[in-house]
Coordinates of C-alpha atoms in Angstrom, one line a residue:
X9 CA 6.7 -80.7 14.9
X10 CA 5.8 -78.6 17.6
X11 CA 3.7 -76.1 17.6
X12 CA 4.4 -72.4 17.4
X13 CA 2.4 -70.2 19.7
X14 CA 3.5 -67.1 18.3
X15 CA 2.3 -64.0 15.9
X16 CA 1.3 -65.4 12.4
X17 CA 3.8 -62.4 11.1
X18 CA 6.3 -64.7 13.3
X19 CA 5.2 -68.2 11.8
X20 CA 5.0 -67.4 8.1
X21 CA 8.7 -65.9 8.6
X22 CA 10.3 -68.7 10.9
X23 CA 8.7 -71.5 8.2
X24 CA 10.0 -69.4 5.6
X25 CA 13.4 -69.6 7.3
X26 CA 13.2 -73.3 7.6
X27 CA 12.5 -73.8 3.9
X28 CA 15.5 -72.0 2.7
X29 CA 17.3 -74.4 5.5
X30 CA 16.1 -77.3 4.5
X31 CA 16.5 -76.5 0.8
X32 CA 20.0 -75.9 1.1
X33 CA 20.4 -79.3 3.2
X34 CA 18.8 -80.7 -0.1
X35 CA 20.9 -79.2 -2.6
X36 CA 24.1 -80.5 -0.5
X37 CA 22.8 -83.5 0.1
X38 CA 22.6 -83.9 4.1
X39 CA 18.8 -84.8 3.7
X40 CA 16.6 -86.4 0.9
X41 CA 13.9 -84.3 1.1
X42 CA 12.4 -80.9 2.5
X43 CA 10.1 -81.9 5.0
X44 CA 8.5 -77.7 5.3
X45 CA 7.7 -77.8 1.1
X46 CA 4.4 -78.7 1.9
X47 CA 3.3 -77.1 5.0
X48 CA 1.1 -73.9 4.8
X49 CA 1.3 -71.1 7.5
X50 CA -1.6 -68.9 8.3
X51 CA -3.2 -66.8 6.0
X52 CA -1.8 -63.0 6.7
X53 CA -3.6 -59.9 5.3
X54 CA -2.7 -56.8 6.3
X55 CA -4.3 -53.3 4.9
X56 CA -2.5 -51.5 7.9
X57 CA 0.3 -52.2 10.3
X58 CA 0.6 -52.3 14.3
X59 CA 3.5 -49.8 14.4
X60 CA 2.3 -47.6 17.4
X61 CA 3.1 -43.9 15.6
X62 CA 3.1 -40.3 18.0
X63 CA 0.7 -37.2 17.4
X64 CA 1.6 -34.2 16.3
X65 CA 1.2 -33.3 20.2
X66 CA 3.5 -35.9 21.4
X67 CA 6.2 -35.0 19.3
X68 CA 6.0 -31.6 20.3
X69 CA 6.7 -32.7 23.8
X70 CA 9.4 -35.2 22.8
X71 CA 11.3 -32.2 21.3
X72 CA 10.5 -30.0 24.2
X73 CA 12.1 -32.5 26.7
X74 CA 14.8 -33.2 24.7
X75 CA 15.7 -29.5 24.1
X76 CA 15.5 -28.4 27.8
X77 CA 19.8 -28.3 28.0
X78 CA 22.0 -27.1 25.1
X79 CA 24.5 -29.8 25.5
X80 CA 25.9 -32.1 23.0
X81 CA 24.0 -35.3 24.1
X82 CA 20.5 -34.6 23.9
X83 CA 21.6 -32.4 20.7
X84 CA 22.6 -35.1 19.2
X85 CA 19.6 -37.1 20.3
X86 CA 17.4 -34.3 18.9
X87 CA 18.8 -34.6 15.1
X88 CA 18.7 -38.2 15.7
X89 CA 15.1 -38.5 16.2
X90 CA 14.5 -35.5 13.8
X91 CA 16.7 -37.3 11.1
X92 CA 14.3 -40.6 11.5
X93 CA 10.8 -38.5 11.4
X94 CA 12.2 -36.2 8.8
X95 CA 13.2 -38.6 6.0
X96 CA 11.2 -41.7 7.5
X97 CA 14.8 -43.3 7.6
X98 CA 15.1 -46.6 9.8
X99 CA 17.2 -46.1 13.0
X100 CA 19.8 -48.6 11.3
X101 CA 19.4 -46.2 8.6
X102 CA 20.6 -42.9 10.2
X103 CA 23.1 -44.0 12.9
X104 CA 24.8 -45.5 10.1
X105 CA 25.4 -42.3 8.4
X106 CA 29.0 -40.0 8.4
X107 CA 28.9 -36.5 8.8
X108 CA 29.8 -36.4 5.0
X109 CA 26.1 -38.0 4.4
X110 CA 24.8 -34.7 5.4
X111 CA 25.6 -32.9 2.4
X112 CA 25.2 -29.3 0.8
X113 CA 22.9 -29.1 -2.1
X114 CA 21.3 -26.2 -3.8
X115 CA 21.0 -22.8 -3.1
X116 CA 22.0 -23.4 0.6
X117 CA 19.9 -26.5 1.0
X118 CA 20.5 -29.8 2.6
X119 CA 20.4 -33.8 1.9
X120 CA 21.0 -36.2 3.8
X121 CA 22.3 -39.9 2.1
X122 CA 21.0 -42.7 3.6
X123 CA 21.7 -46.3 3.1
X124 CA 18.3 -48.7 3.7
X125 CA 17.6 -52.4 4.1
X126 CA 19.1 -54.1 1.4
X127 CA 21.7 -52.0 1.0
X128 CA 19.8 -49.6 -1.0
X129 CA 20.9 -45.7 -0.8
X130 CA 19.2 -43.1 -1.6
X131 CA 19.2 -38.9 -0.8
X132 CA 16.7 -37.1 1.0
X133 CA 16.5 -33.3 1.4
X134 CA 16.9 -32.0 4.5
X135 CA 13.6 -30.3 5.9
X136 CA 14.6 -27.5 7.2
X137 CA 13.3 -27.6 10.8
X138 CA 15.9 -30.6 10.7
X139 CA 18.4 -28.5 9.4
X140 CA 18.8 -26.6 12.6
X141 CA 19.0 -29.4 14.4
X142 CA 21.8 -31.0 12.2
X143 CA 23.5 -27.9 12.7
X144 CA 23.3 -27.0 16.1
X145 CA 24.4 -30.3 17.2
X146 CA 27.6 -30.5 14.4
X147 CA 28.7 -26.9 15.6
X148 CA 28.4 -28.1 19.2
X149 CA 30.2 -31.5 18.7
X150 CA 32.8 -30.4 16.1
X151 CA 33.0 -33.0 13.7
X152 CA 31.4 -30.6 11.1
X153 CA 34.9 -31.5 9.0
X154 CA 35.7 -34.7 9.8
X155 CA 33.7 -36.4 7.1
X156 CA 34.3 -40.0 7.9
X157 CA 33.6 -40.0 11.4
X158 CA 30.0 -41.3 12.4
X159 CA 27.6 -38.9 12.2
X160 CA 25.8 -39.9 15.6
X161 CA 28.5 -41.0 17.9
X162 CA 28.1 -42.6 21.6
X163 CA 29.3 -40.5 24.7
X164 CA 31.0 -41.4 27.7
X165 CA 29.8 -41.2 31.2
X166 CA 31.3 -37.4 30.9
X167 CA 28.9 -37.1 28.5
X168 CA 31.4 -36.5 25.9
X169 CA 31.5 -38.0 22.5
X170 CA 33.5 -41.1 21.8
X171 CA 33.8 -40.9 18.1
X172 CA 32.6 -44.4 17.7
X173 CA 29.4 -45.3 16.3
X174 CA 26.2 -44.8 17.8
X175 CA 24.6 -48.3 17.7
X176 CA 21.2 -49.3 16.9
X177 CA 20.4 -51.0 19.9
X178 CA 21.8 -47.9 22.3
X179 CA 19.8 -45.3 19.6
X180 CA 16.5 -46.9 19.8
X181 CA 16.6 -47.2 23.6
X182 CA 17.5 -43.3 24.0
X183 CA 14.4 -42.9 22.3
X184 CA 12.1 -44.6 24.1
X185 CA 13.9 -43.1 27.3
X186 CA 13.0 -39.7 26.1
X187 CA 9.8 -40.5 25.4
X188 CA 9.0 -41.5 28.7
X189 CA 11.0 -38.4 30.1
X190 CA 8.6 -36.7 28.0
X191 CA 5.6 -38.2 29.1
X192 CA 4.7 -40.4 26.8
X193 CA 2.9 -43.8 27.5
X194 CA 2.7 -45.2 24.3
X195 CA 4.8 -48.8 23.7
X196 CA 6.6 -47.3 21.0
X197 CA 8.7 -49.6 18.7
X198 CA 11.9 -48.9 16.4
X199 CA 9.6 -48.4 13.5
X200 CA 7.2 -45.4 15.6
X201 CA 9.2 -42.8 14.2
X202 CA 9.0 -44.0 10.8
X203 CA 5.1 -44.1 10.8
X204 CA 4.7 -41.2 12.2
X205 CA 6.8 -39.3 9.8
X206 CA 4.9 -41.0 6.8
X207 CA 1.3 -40.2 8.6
X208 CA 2.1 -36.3 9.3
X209 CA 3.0 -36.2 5.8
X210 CA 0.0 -37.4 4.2
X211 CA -2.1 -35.8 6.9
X212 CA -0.6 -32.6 5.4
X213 CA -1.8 -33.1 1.9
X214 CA 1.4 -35.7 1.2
X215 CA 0.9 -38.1 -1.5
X216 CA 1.0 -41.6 -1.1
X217 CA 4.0 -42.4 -4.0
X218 CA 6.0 -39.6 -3.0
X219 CA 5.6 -41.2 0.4
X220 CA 7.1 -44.4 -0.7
X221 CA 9.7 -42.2 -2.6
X222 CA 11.3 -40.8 0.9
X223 CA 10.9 -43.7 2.3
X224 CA 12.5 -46.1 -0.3
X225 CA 9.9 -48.4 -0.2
X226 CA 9.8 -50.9 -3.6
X227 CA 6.0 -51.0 -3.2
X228 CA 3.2 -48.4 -2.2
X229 CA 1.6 -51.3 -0.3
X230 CA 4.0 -51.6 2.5
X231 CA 4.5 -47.7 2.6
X232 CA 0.5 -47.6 3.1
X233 CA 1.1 -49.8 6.1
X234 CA 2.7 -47.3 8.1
X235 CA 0.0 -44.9 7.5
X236 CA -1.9 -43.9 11.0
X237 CA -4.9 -41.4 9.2
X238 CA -7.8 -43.9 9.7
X239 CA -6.6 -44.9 13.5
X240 CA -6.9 -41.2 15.0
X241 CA -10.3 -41.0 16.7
X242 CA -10.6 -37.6 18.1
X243 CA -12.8 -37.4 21.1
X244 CA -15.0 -34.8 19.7
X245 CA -16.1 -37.7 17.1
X246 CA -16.7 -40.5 20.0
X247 CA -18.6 -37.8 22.3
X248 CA -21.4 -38.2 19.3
X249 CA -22.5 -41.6 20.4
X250 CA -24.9 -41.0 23.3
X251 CA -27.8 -42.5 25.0
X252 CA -29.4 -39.8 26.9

């Protein structure tokens, strides 16, 4: 077999992959045997994750940039990106929502329903700094009552929406454009918004389980991965090592 020469994240999930393979080769009878029972990938323990994650700072200034024109394009892309820090949704997540998704609740309040990997749904109120932004962008758009149609739709080079589905692929690369529009250097990934969401909420006195709650997370572990608190050195701590 040759070897792999990439992440051991990546091994351990492509061997996986090749078990289930060869297993079902096995059970219809195309091979005797499943050569990958036996072979062992690297051992992976991770207490945190690599997901780079934004300051409070840099999402200030992705907000900034992105609300510099009242049109409906970067409106939209501000309740997008608000949506995904807001309820720690997945980009897959919130473009796959309808405008019926966000919903009225209680006296005046919002939720948003959200389907996650696996299929599983789940409803998370509406903060209300999102709020405006949900609003401001429906009332600019004008799909407020058509509650089938995608909730984050594409635009045309006139910078008009479609009415089709914004796609994953397209929403995650708006993101990063603004981002750099705005400044920022870091490599972000499609998962940044998600850890930074979970980390500004525990920074602010959040608790871990209803972290994983908002997140729909089966296990605290993995929501404890996208947690950035012990990674943020300020520079007033590193300025005490000196040698004068």
């Amino acid at each position: 077999m040759r070897s792999h020469d990439g992440a051991d994240a990546a091994i351990k999930q492509h061997l996986a992959a090749l078990r289930k393979l060869y297993d079902w080769l096995v059970t219809e009878q195309v091979v005797e045997e499943n050569p990958f029972t036996s072979v062992r990938g690297p051992k992976l323990v991770r207490n945190e994750g690599e997901t780079p994650s934004l300051s409070s700072e840099e999402v200030q200034q992705l907000f900034s940039r992105v609300d510099e024109e009242n049109t409906v394009v970067p409106l939209r892309d501000g309740a997008l990106i608000g949506a995904m820090l807001y309820t720690f949704g997945r980009v897959g997540a919130a473009v796959g929502m309808n405008v019926k998704d966000y919903a009225p609740a209680s006296a005046g309040k919002k939720v948003l329903r959200l389907r996650e990997k696996g299929g599983k749904r789940h409803r998370v109120p509406a903060h209300h700094k999102l709020r405006e932004r949900m609003d401001r962008y429906l009332e600019m758009a004008g799909i407020g009552d058509e509650e089938e149609a995608p909730l984050f739709q594409s635009a045309n080079r006139k910078k008009e929406l479609t009415g089709r589905r914004l796609n994953r692929r397209r929403a995650w690369d708006m993101v990063k454009r603004r981002a750099r529009q705005a400044g920022i250097e870091k490599a972000i990934s499609p998962h940044s918004m998600r850890a930074t969401g979970i980390t500004s909420f525990l920074e602010n006195g959040g608790e871990l389980e209803a972290a994983q709650r908002i997140a729909a997370h089966s296990d605290s572990r993995t929501t404890k991965l996208y947690d950035r608190r012990d990674q943020r050195i300020e520079q007033g701590e590193i300025e005490r090592v000196r040698f004068e």
